[in-house]
Structure formats: structure tokens, C-alpha cells
mmCIF file of C-alpha atoms in Angstrom:
data_model
loop_
_atom_site.group_PDB
_atom_site.id
_atom_site.type_symbol
_atom_site.label_atom_id
_atom_site.label_comp_id
_atom_site.label_asym_id
_atom_site.label_seq_id
_atom_site.Cartn_x
_atom_site.Cartn_y
_atom_site.Cartn_z
ATOM 1 C CA MET B 187 -21.044 -14.291 -17.228
ATOM 2 C CA PRO B 188 -18.658 -15.667 -19.940
ATOM 3 C CA ARG B 189 -18.398 -19.388 -20.486
ATOM 4 C CA PRO B 190 -15.252 -21.061 -18.819
ATOM 5 C CA GLU B 191 -12.852 -22.679 -21.503
ATOM 6 C CA GLU B 192 -11.642 -26.057 -21.226
ATOM 7 C CA ALA B 193 -8.103 -24.818 -21.028
ATOM 8 C CA LEU B 194 -8.941 -23.025 -17.810
ATOM 9 C CA VAL B 195 -11.585 -25.457 -15.578
ATOM 10 C CA GLY B 196 -10.610 -27.521 -13.030
ATOM 11 C CA THR B 197 -12.249 -30.318 -11.005
ATOM 12 C CA GLY B 198 -14.444 -28.798 -8.463
ATOM 13 C CA PRO B 199 -15.418 -30.766 -5.454
ATOM 14 C CA VAL B 200 -16.665 -34.142 -6.204
ATOM 15 C CA GLY B 201 -17.598 -32.959 -9.381
ATOM 16 C CA ARG B 202 -19.919 -29.937 -8.481
ATOM 17 C CA ARG B 203 -18.860 -26.171 -8.590
ATOM 18 C CA PRO B 204 -17.264 -24.874 -5.693
ATOM 19 C CA ALA B 205 -18.312 -22.286 -3.749
ATOM 20 C CA GLY B 206 -15.822 -19.432 -2.635
ATOM 21 C CA LEU B 207 -16.175 -16.812 0.003
ATOM 22 C CA PHE B 208 -13.973 -13.310 -0.469
ATOM 23 C CA VAL B 209 -13.761 -11.024 2.357
ATOM 24 C CA GLY B 210 -12.074 -8.017 2.102
ATOM 25 C CA LEU B 211 -11.358 -4.814 -0.452
ATOM 26 C CA CYS B 212 -13.934 -3.639 -3.038
ATOM 27 C CA THR B 213 -13.116 -0.536 -5.191
ATOM 28 C CA LEU B 214 -14.132 1.259 -8.339
ATOM 29 C CA ASP B 215 -10.593 0.824 -10.424
ATOM 30 C CA VAL B 216 -10.375 3.864 -12.969
ATOM 31 C CA ILE B 217 -7.488 2.256 -15.512
ATOM 32 C CA GLN B 218 -5.958 4.148 -18.428
ATOM 33 C CA LEU B 219 -3.225 3.152 -20.788
ATOM 34 C CA VAL B 220 -0.524 5.899 -21.072
ATOM 35 C CA ASP B 221 2.684 6.094 -22.495
ATOM 36 C CA HIS B 222 4.492 7.235 -19.854
ATOM 37 C CA VAL B 223 3.186 8.327 -16.411
ATOM 38 C CA PRO B 224 2.905 12.116 -15.938
ATOM 39 C CA GLY B 225 5.170 14.309 -14.201
ATOM 40 C CA PRO B 226 4.038 17.250 -12.285
ATOM 41 C CA ASP B 227 1.695 19.441 -14.265
ATOM 42 C CA GLU B 228 1.794 17.462 -17.382
ATOM 43 C CA LYS B 229 -1.354 16.291 -18.990
ATOM 44 C CA LEU B 230 -1.987 13.452 -21.615
ATOM 45 C CA THR B 231 -4.455 11.430 -23.386
ATOM 46 C CA ALA B 232 -4.586 8.076 -22.736
ATOM 47 C CA ARG B 233 -4.440 5.369 -25.273
ATOM 48 C CA ASP B 234 -7.116 3.416 -23.579
ATOM 49 C CA GLN B 235 -9.502 3.081 -20.203
ATOM 50 C CA VAL B 236 -11.380 0.419 -18.515
ATOM 51 C CA VAL B 237 -13.613 1.280 -15.531
ATOM 52 C CA ALA B 238 -14.594 -1.854 -13.293
ATOM 53 C CA ALA B 239 -14.942 -3.346 -9.798
ATOM 54 C CA GLY B 240 -11.557 -3.653 -8.414
ATOM 55 C CA GLY B 241 -9.481 -4.728 -5.040
ATOM 56 C CA PRO B 242 -7.436 -7.844 -3.951
ATOM 57 C CA ALA B 243 -10.601 -9.728 -3.004
ATOM 58 C CA THR B 244 -12.606 -8.672 -5.632
ATOM 59 C CA GLY B 245 -10.519 -9.629 -8.381
ATOM 60 C CA ALA B 246 -10.086 -12.892 -6.935
ATOM 61 C CA ALA B 247 -13.724 -13.463 -6.882
ATOM 62 C CA VAL B 248 -14.023 -12.658 -10.229
ATOM 63 C CA ALA B 249 -11.292 -15.070 -11.548
ATOM 64 C CA PHE B 250 -12.835 -17.819 -9.329
ATOM 65 C CA GLY B 251 -16.283 -17.568 -11.249
ATOM 66 C CA ARG B 252 -14.163 -17.429 -14.270
ATOM 67 C CA LEU B 253 -13.002 -20.864 -13.545
ATOM 68 C CA GLY B 254 -16.581 -22.479 -12.966
ATOM 69 C CA GLY B 255 -16.649 -21.731 -9.343
ATOM 70 C CA LEU B 256 -19.449 -19.793 -7.351
ATOM 71 C CA PRO B 257 -17.760 -16.680 -5.659
ATOM 72 C CA ARG B 258 -19.569 -14.384 -2.853
ATOM 73 C CA LEU B 259 -17.778 -11.067 -1.886
ATOM 74 C CA LEU B 260 -18.154 -9.991 1.407
ATOM 75 C CA THR B 261 -17.245 -6.131 1.810
ATOM 76 C CA GLY B 262 -18.649 -3.204 2.067
ATOM 77 C CA LEU B 263 -20.466 -1.273 -0.914
ATOM 78 C CA GLY B 264 -23.103 1.108 -0.020
ATOM 79 C CA SER B 265 -25.467 2.754 -1.835
ATOM 80 C CA HIS B 266 -23.821 5.734 -3.615
ATOM 81 C CA PRO B 267 -23.967 5.985 -7.520
ATOM 82 C CA LEU B 268 -20.648 4.529 -8.116
ATOM 83 C CA ALA B 269 -21.238 1.549 -5.720
ATOM 84 C CA LEU B 270 -24.415 1.029 -8.261
ATOM 85 C CA GLY B 271 -21.954 0.558 -10.932
ATOM 86 C CA VAL B 272 -19.480 -1.652 -9.051
ATOM 87 C CA ARG B 273 -22.416 -3.599 -7.905
ATOM 88 C CA ALA B 274 -23.408 -4.345 -11.670
ATOM 89 C CA ASP B 275 -19.902 -4.924 -12.719
ATOM 90 C CA LEU B 276 -19.956 -7.855 -10.551
ATOM 91 C CA ASP B 277 -23.692 -8.813 -11.238
ATOM 92 C CA ALA B 278 -22.475 -9.335 -14.546
ATOM 93 C CA LEU B 279 -19.978 -11.569 -14.251
ATOM 94 C CA GLY B 280 -21.883 -14.042 -11.524
ATOM 95 C CA VAL B 281 -20.384 -12.325 -8.552
ATOM 96 C CA ARG B 282 -22.871 -12.120 -5.519
ATOM 97 C CA VAL B 283 -22.130 -9.843 -3.007
ATOM 98 C CA ALA B 284 -22.670 -9.372 0.537
ATOM 99 C CA ASP B 285 -22.657 -5.662 1.422
ATOM 100 C CA LEU B 286 -22.048 -4.804 5.262
ATOM 101 C CA ALA B 287 -22.045 -1.205 4.102
ATOM 102 C CA ALA B 288 -25.672 -1.017 2.676
ATOM 103 C CA GLY B 289 -26.977 2.345 4.309
ATOM 104 C CA ARG B 290 -23.667 3.966 3.657
ATOM 105 C CA VAL B 291 -23.987 7.089 1.295
ATOM 106 C CA GLU B 292 -20.364 8.020 0.813
ATOM 107 C CA PRO B 293 -18.910 6.988 -2.419
ATOM 108 C CA PRO B 294 -16.646 4.003 -2.653
ATOM 109 C CA ALA B 295 -12.971 3.567 -2.708
ATOM 110 C CA VAL B 296 -12.090 4.837 -6.120
ATOM 111 C CA SER B 297 -8.135 3.581 -7.507
ATOM 112 C CA SER B 298 -6.763 5.609 -10.057
ATOM 113 C CA VAL B 299 -4.372 3.404 -12.109
ATOM 114 C CA LEU B 300 -1.839 4.239 -14.956
ATOM 115 C CA VAL B 301 -0.370 1.626 -17.080
ATOM 116 C CA THR B 302 2.692 2.469 -18.896
ATOM 117 C CA ALA B 303 1.608 0.912 -22.412
ATOM 118 C CA SER B 304 5.618 -0.027 -23.202
ATOM 119 C CA THR B 305 6.355 -1.913 -20.070
ATOM 120 C CA GLY B 306 2.504 -3.106 -18.633
ATOM 121 C CA GLU B 307 4.115 -1.947 -14.975
ATOM 122 C CA ARG B 308 1.377 -0.153 -12.910
ATOM 123 C CA ALA B 309 0.996 2.994 -10.962
ATOM 124 C CA VAL B 310 -1.728 3.206 -8.291
ATOM 125 C CA ALA B 311 -3.324 5.915 -5.681
ATOM 126 C CA SER B 312 -6.365 4.304 -3.855
ATOM 127 C CA THR B 313 -7.902 5.412 -0.391
ATOM 128 C CA ASN B 314 -8.563 1.551 -0.057
ATOM 129 C CA ALA B 315 -10.380 0.911 2.948
ATOM 130 C CA THR B 316 -9.200 3.757 4.812
ATOM 131 C CA GLY B 317 -11.888 5.309 7.062
ATOM 132 C CA HIS B 318 -13.955 1.947 6.348
ATOM 133 C CA ARG B 319 -14.280 -0.408 9.392
ATOM 134 C CA LEU B 320 -16.317 -3.546 8.787
ATOM 135 C CA ARG B 321 -17.163 -6.184 11.032
ATOM 136 C CA ALA B 322 -19.114 -9.149 11.076
ATOM 137 C CA PRO B 323 -23.144 -8.444 12.329
ATOM 138 C CA ALA B 324 -23.539 -9.378 15.732
ATOM 139 C CA ASP B 325 -25.915 -12.617 15.129
ATOM 140 C CA PRO B 326 -23.028 -15.311 15.193
ATOM 141 C CA GLU B 327 -25.491 -17.358 13.191
ATOM 142 C CA TRP B 328 -25.459 -15.089 10.116
ATOM 143 C CA LEU B 329 -21.374 -15.940 10.216
ATOM 144 C CA VAL B 330 -21.785 -19.496 10.759
ATOM 145 C CA GLU B 331 -24.148 -20.011 7.865
ATOM 146 C CA LEU B 332 -22.216 -17.906 5.589
ATOM 147 C CA VAL B 333 -18.949 -19.820 6.302
ATOM 148 C CA GLU B 334 -20.793 -23.158 6.058
ATOM 149 C CA SER B 335 -22.155 -22.487 2.486
ATOM 150 C CA CYS B 336 -18.752 -21.734 0.936
ATOM 151 C CA ASP B 337 -16.029 -24.970 0.520
ATOM 152 C CA ILE B 338 -13.111 -22.219 0.980
ATOM 153 C CA ALA B 339 -12.861 -18.576 2.208
ATOM 154 C CA GLU B 340 -10.052 -15.947 1.096
ATOM 155 C CA SER B 341 -9.578 -12.801 2.979
ATOM 156 C CA ASP B 342 -6.927 -9.991 1.507
ATOM 157 C CA GLY B 343 -6.442 -8.945 4.719
ATOM 158 C CA HIS B 344 -7.753 -4.843 3.752
ATOM 159 C CA HIS B 345 -10.887 -5.160 6.795
ATOM 160 C CA MET B 346 -8.834 -6.746 9.090
ATOM 161 C CA ASP B 347 -11.187 -7.306 12.084
ATOM 162 C CA LEU B 348 -13.638 -9.106 9.828
ATOM 163 C CA ALA B 349 -10.937 -10.686 7.917
ATOM 164 C CA VAL B 350 -10.317 -12.335 11.716
ATOM 165 C CA ASP B 351 -14.041 -13.231 13.054
ATOM 166 C CA VAL B 352 -14.376 -14.654 9.282
ATOM 167 C CA ALA B 353 -11.102 -16.958 9.218
ATOM 168 C CA HIS B 354 -11.584 -17.862 12.515
ATOM 169 C CA ALA B 355 -15.194 -18.900 11.979
ATOM 170 C CA ALA B 356 -14.322 -20.244 8.746
ATOM 171 C CA ARG B 357 -11.952 -22.922 10.532
ATOM 172 C CA SER B 358 -14.041 -23.879 13.413
ATOM 173 C CA ALA B 359 -16.728 -25.122 10.465
ATOM 174 C CA GLY B 360 -13.489 -26.891 9.213
ATOM 175 C CA ARG B 361 -13.197 -24.673 5.909
ATOM 176 C CA ARG B 362 -9.619 -24.473 4.265
ATOM 177 C CA THR B 363 -8.647 -20.566 4.827
ATOM 178 C CA VAL B 364 -6.570 -18.729 2.656
ATOM 179 C CA LEU B 365 -4.681 -15.283 2.867
ATOM 180 C CA ASP B 366 -3.676 -13.030 0.328
ATOM 181 C CA ALA B 367 -0.991 -11.514 1.870
ATOM 182 C CA GLY B 368 0.208 -8.225 -0.478
ATOM 183 C CA SER B 369 1.820 -6.383 2.173
ATOM 184 C CA TRP B 370 1.728 -6.556 6.356
ATOM 185 C CA LYS B 371 -0.818 -4.814 8.196
ATOM 186 C CA ASP B 372 -1.744 -3.981 11.497
ATOM 187 C CA GLY B 373 -3.498 -7.330 12.347
ATOM 188 C CA THR B 374 -2.014 -9.628 10.189
ATOM 189 C CA GLU B 375 -0.556 -11.976 13.297
ATOM 190 C CA ARG B 376 -3.860 -12.402 14.454
ATOM 191 C CA LEU B 377 -5.411 -13.595 11.014
ATOM 192 C CA LEU B 378 -2.337 -16.005 10.965
ATOM 193 C CA ALA B 379 -3.587 -17.887 14.001
ATOM 194 C CA SER B 380 -6.866 -18.755 11.460
ATOM 195 C CA THR B 381 -5.151 -19.319 8.088
ATOM 196 C CA ASP B 382 -4.213 -22.912 6.143
ATOM 197 C CA VAL B 383 -2.868 -21.604 3.121
ATOM 198 C CA ALA B 384 -1.008 -17.917 2.569
ATOM 199 C CA VAL B 385 0.135 -16.636 -0.519
ATOM 200 C CA CYS B 386 2.564 -13.576 -0.131
ATOM 201 C CA SER B 387 3.681 -10.991 -2.583
ATOM 202 C CA ALA B 388 7.206 -10.047 -2.437
ATOM 203 C CA ASP B 389 6.399 -7.121 -0.827
ATOM 204 C CA PHE B 390 4.965 -8.797 2.489
ATOM 205 C CA HIS B 391 7.468 -8.466 5.164
ATOM 206 C CA PRO B 392 6.314 -9.621 8.325
ATOM 207 C CA PRO B 393 8.759 -8.217 11.233
ATOM 208 C CA GLY B 394 12.539 -9.779 11.371
ATOM 209 C CA THR B 395 11.658 -10.873 7.895
ATOM 210 C CA ALA B 396 14.194 -9.697 4.533
ATOM 211 C CA THR B 397 13.899 -12.997 2.358
ATOM 212 C CA PRO B 398 11.343 -15.113 1.139
ATOM 213 C CA ALA B 399 12.888 -18.221 3.375
ATOM 214 C CA GLU B 400 12.531 -15.915 6.571
ATOM 215 C CA THR B 401 9.073 -15.210 5.803
ATOM 216 C CA LEU B 402 8.088 -18.801 4.798
ATOM 217 C CA GLU B 403 9.656 -19.735 8.340
ATOM 218 C CA PHE B 404 7.813 -16.663 10.124
ATOM 219 C CA LEU B 405 4.206 -18.028 8.071
ATOM 220 C CA ARG B 406 4.946 -21.807 9.543
ATOM 221 C CA ASP B 407 6.117 -20.301 12.977
ATOM 222 C CA HIS B 408 2.405 -18.598 13.344
ATOM 223 C CA GLY B 409 0.785 -21.806 12.261
ATOM 224 C CA VAL B 410 0.198 -21.234 8.674
ATOM 225 C CA THR B 411 0.589 -25.154 7.285
ATOM 226 C CA TRP B 412 0.852 -23.947 3.610
ATOM 227 C CA ALA B 413 2.666 -20.955 2.193
ATOM 228 C CA ALA B 414 4.161 -19.510 -0.677
ATOM 229 C CA VAL B 415 5.987 -16.079 -1.840
ATOM 230 C CA THR B 416 5.301 -14.412 -5.355
ATOM 231 C CA GLY B 417 8.096 -12.598 -7.524
ATOM 232 C CA GLY B 418 5.840 -11.330 -10.370
ATOM 233 C CA GLY B 419 7.542 -13.669 -13.236
ATOM 234 C CA ALA B 420 9.862 -15.061 -11.021
ATOM 235 C CA PRO B 421 9.334 -18.936 -9.866
ATOM 236 C CA ILE B 422 7.327 -19.037 -6.526
ATOM 237 C CA VAL B 423 8.647 -20.266 -3.966
ATOM 238 C CA TRP B 424 6.830 -22.492 -1.239
ATOM 239 C CA ALA B 425 6.939 -24.688 1.564
ATOM 240 C CA GLY B 426 4.663 -26.933 3.689
ATOM 241 C CA PRO B 427 5.035 -29.947 5.899
ATOM 242 C CA GLY B 428 8.102 -31.739 4.857
ATOM 243 C CA ALA B 429 8.051 -30.156 1.740
ATOM 244 C CA GLY B 430 9.389 -26.919 -0.367
ATOM 245 C CA GLY B 431 10.280 -25.688 -4.047
ATOM 246 C CA LEU B 432 9.552 -23.508 -6.857
ATOM 247 C CA VAL B 433 7.044 -23.422 -9.194
ATOM 248 C CA GLY B 434 7.623 -21.173 -12.343
ATOM 249 C CA VAL B 435 5.603 -18.890 -13.772
ATOM 250 C CA PRO B 436 4.850 -19.225 -17.591
ATOM 251 C CA GLU B 437 6.362 -16.912 -20.394
ATOM 252 C CA THR B 438 3.967 -14.040 -21.637
ATOM 253 C CA ARG B 439 4.122 -11.194 -23.463
ATOM 254 C CA VAL B 440 3.078 -8.665 -20.466
ATOM 255 C CA VAL B 441 0.601 -5.892 -21.715
ATOM 256 C CA ASP B 442 -0.800 -4.786 -18.021
ATOM 257 C CA THR B 443 0.412 -6.514 -14.860
ATOM 258 C CA LEU B 444 -2.718 -5.033 -12.503
ATOM 259 C CA GLY B 445 -4.378 -7.656 -10.702
ATOM 260 C CA ALA B 446 -2.141 -10.185 -11.697
ATOM 261 C CA GLY B 447 -2.135 -11.237 -7.890
ATOM 262 C CA ASP B 448 -5.695 -11.289 -7.466
ATOM 263 C CA VAL B 449 -6.189 -13.308 -10.471
ATOM 264 C CA LEU B 450 -3.326 -16.090 -9.071
ATOM 265 C CA HIS B 451 -5.301 -15.818 -5.816
ATOM 266 C CA GLY B 452 -8.868 -16.081 -7.164
ATOM 267 C CA ALA B 453 -7.789 -19.223 -9.628
ATOM 268 C CA LEU B 454 -5.756 -20.533 -6.426
ATOM 269 C CA ALA B 455 -8.663 -20.714 -4.351
ATOM 270 C CA TYR B 456 -10.772 -22.847 -7.406
ATOM 271 C CA HIS B 457 -7.620 -25.434 -7.880
ATOM 272 C CA LEU B 458 -7.356 -25.580 -3.978
ATOM 273 C CA SER B 459 -10.538 -26.683 -3.521
ATOM 274 C CA ALA B 460 -10.557 -29.807 -5.670
ATOM 275 C CA HIS B 461 -8.482 -31.324 -2.900
ATOM 276 C CA ASP B 462 -9.742 -32.665 0.606
ATOM 277 C CA ARG B 463 -6.316 -32.968 1.753
ATOM 278 C CA LEU B 464 -3.394 -31.460 0.682
ATOM 279 C CA ASP B 465 -0.046 -32.707 0.260
ATOM 280 C CA GLY B 466 3.900 -31.166 -1.302
ATOM 281 C CA PRO B 467 2.579 -32.192 -4.972
ATOM 282 C CA SER B 468 -1.171 -31.336 -4.618
ATOM 283 C CA PHE B 469 -0.197 -27.686 -3.098
ATOM 284 C CA ALA B 470 2.582 -27.275 -6.056
ATOM 285 C CA ASP B 471 0.038 -28.230 -9.032
ATOM 286 C CA ALA B 472 -2.510 -25.842 -7.702
ATOM 287 C CA LEU B 473 0.228 -22.829 -7.725
ATOM 288 C CA ALA B 474 1.134 -23.907 -11.332
ATOM 289 C CA ARG B 475 -2.422 -24.070 -12.352
ATOM 290 C CA ALA B 476 -3.148 -20.166 -10.759
ATOM 291 C CA ALA B 477 0.115 -19.219 -12.316
ATOM 292 C CA ALA B 478 -0.451 -19.802 -15.577
ATOM 293 C CA VAL B 479 -3.958 -18.195 -15.402
ATOM 294 C CA ALA B 480 -2.477 -14.876 -14.105
ATOM 295 C CA SER B 481 -0.013 -15.046 -16.673
ATOM 296 C CA ARG B 482 -3.046 -15.270 -19.290
ATOM 297 C CA ALA B 483 -4.263 -12.146 -17.692
ATOM 298 C CA CYS B 484 -1.199 -10.341 -18.140
ATOM 299 C CA ALA B 485 -1.202 -10.719 -21.703
ATOM 300 C CA SER B 486 -4.640 -8.086 -22.094
ATOM 301 C CA PHE B 487 -5.182 -4.157 -20.830
ATOM 302 C CA GLY B 488 -7.289 -4.015 -17.793
ATOM 303 C CA THR B 489 -8.706 -6.363 -15.971
ATOM 304 C CA ARG B 490 -11.443 -7.743 -17.613
ATOM 305 C CA ALA B 491 -10.223 -8.241 -21.277
ATOM 306 C CA TRP B 492 -8.699 -11.732 -20.151
ATOM 307 C CA LEU B 493 -12.298 -12.757 -19.180
ATOM 308 C CA THR B 494 -13.330 -13.500 -22.757
ATOM 309 C CA ALA B 495 -9.844 -13.593 -24.918
ATOM 310 C CA GLY B 496 -9.400 -16.461 -26.905
#
């Protein structure tokens, strides 16, 4: 695992390395750098490619570990040969995997990604978690021990039943819970009931909302204490008890935006773990630090180059 650089490292709980639990999707990403997205029946040769483990929770776990944390990923991989490659990639990055699909022989979800070289924009096709429903083991002690071993628990909502179970257990154990809200999914409302911090993409639209302000209000009304809405390179809009504001996103030469949100969430979980209690300044500071790491990740192609870039 690459050694964390001083510029990226934050302060963990009481001077130790924070432990993070990340719950959700794990895919095999096949990423191609192209001059343009091909049209019907068109073939083209890619400039470059990256093959790596992907998915929101997975990317967040990698970023959390890159900053110096101890990440654990709760997901479903199985024993298909493609899954073995995904596991090897995560092992090399120090991400421990708790596999709830250990006996499954079907291949993992594969994300086919085309990144346009001139803009850094990406086009993605994936089955995501379709057809793979995960639940925590029936033994309640297993889940209790799992959440008690972490300082912070984050979910991407792709395995919703599992996410709800873990968030409820983590809240009961006094662990901070974080939601990476990429889009509204069936069951999201149940998950919000046990969510302390939610950071949403501009594509996350709860029922009856159309603007970031309405999204933040919806989250507050459903029990989320701290919330934010991102918008690419635009300032992050955030709100919490008696506070709110904007956090700027550092400018960078964008090469590839794939996984930037995942990096943001992993970095945010890392920096949030430095605070036993949150207030407006500490939440805004954690968001700013996370945005700086995510911007840095956009300056290189693929989801791995930023880990070792100088």
C-alpha cells in the first residue's frame, strides 16, 4: 500500500489510525480512455485502460486507507475468477473485505467505463447490485462486533437492506453513520432514520425536491443531522444544526472525473473521524479537506493513479 503523503494525512481519533466500515457495492471496473464515445456500430482504439475494483463504497474505502485509515469493506464478491482479481486489488491496497457472497459462483458486477480524454467526462454502464440481494448474517452478535470494531460506518445504499441493518447497529453502538447519496433508491427513507451525515450528489432528488436547499431540508426533516450537496466543481452546499454555508472546490486540470465522489466520501469519513463532536466549523473543514483530495484525484486518468502521484 502506498505510504500516505503528509499533505493528505489528517488526524485520527486520539492520535491513532481510525477504522472505517464501508458498506455497499463492489464491481470490476474496466476503464478506457477514448477520444470520443463511439456511435452505433463504431469501433475505436482506446488510448489507455485501467482494470480495478470499483463501486462507491469500494472507492471510498480505498481513499480512506490512502489517507492512513484502516478500511473494511462489507459487500458481496463471491468466488468467480473475476472476483478473485477484485479481491487481489483490494488486498494490495490494504482494504479488508467481509464477503457476504462467499459461496456465489456468478461473476461480480462489471462496470464498463469510457472516459473522454478532452473533457474528463465519463460514460458508465453497469448492472450494479441488480440481482444480488445481501443481508447481514442472522447472528446478531456478528453485526454488533463488526460495527463496534469501527469508528465510523458509511454506506452507498446499493445493498439497501444490508445498509439499513448496519446503520441501525452502528447508531445503537454510538458510531457515526455516513451516507453516500448518489441517487434516490427504494428504501432510502428507511436508511435516513439511522444516518448522522449525508453527502449527496446533484442527482440525488428525494420525493418533492428539486433544489439543493430542498434536499437539505428534506434530510433534516428525516433525522439527518449534517448534510451536504455536491455539484462537481461548484461549491458544496451544506447545513447542520444552526449552521450552513458553502465550501469551495479547488480548481484543477480535470483529466478524469470517474470516482471523484467516492474519493470525496472516503476522505470525508477519514476527516470526520478526527472529531468526537461536530459543529459548523469542523464539518465545513472536513468537507474542504475531502474536496481537496477529490480534486487531486481528478487530475489523473483512472481510479488508481492518484494514489501514487507526487
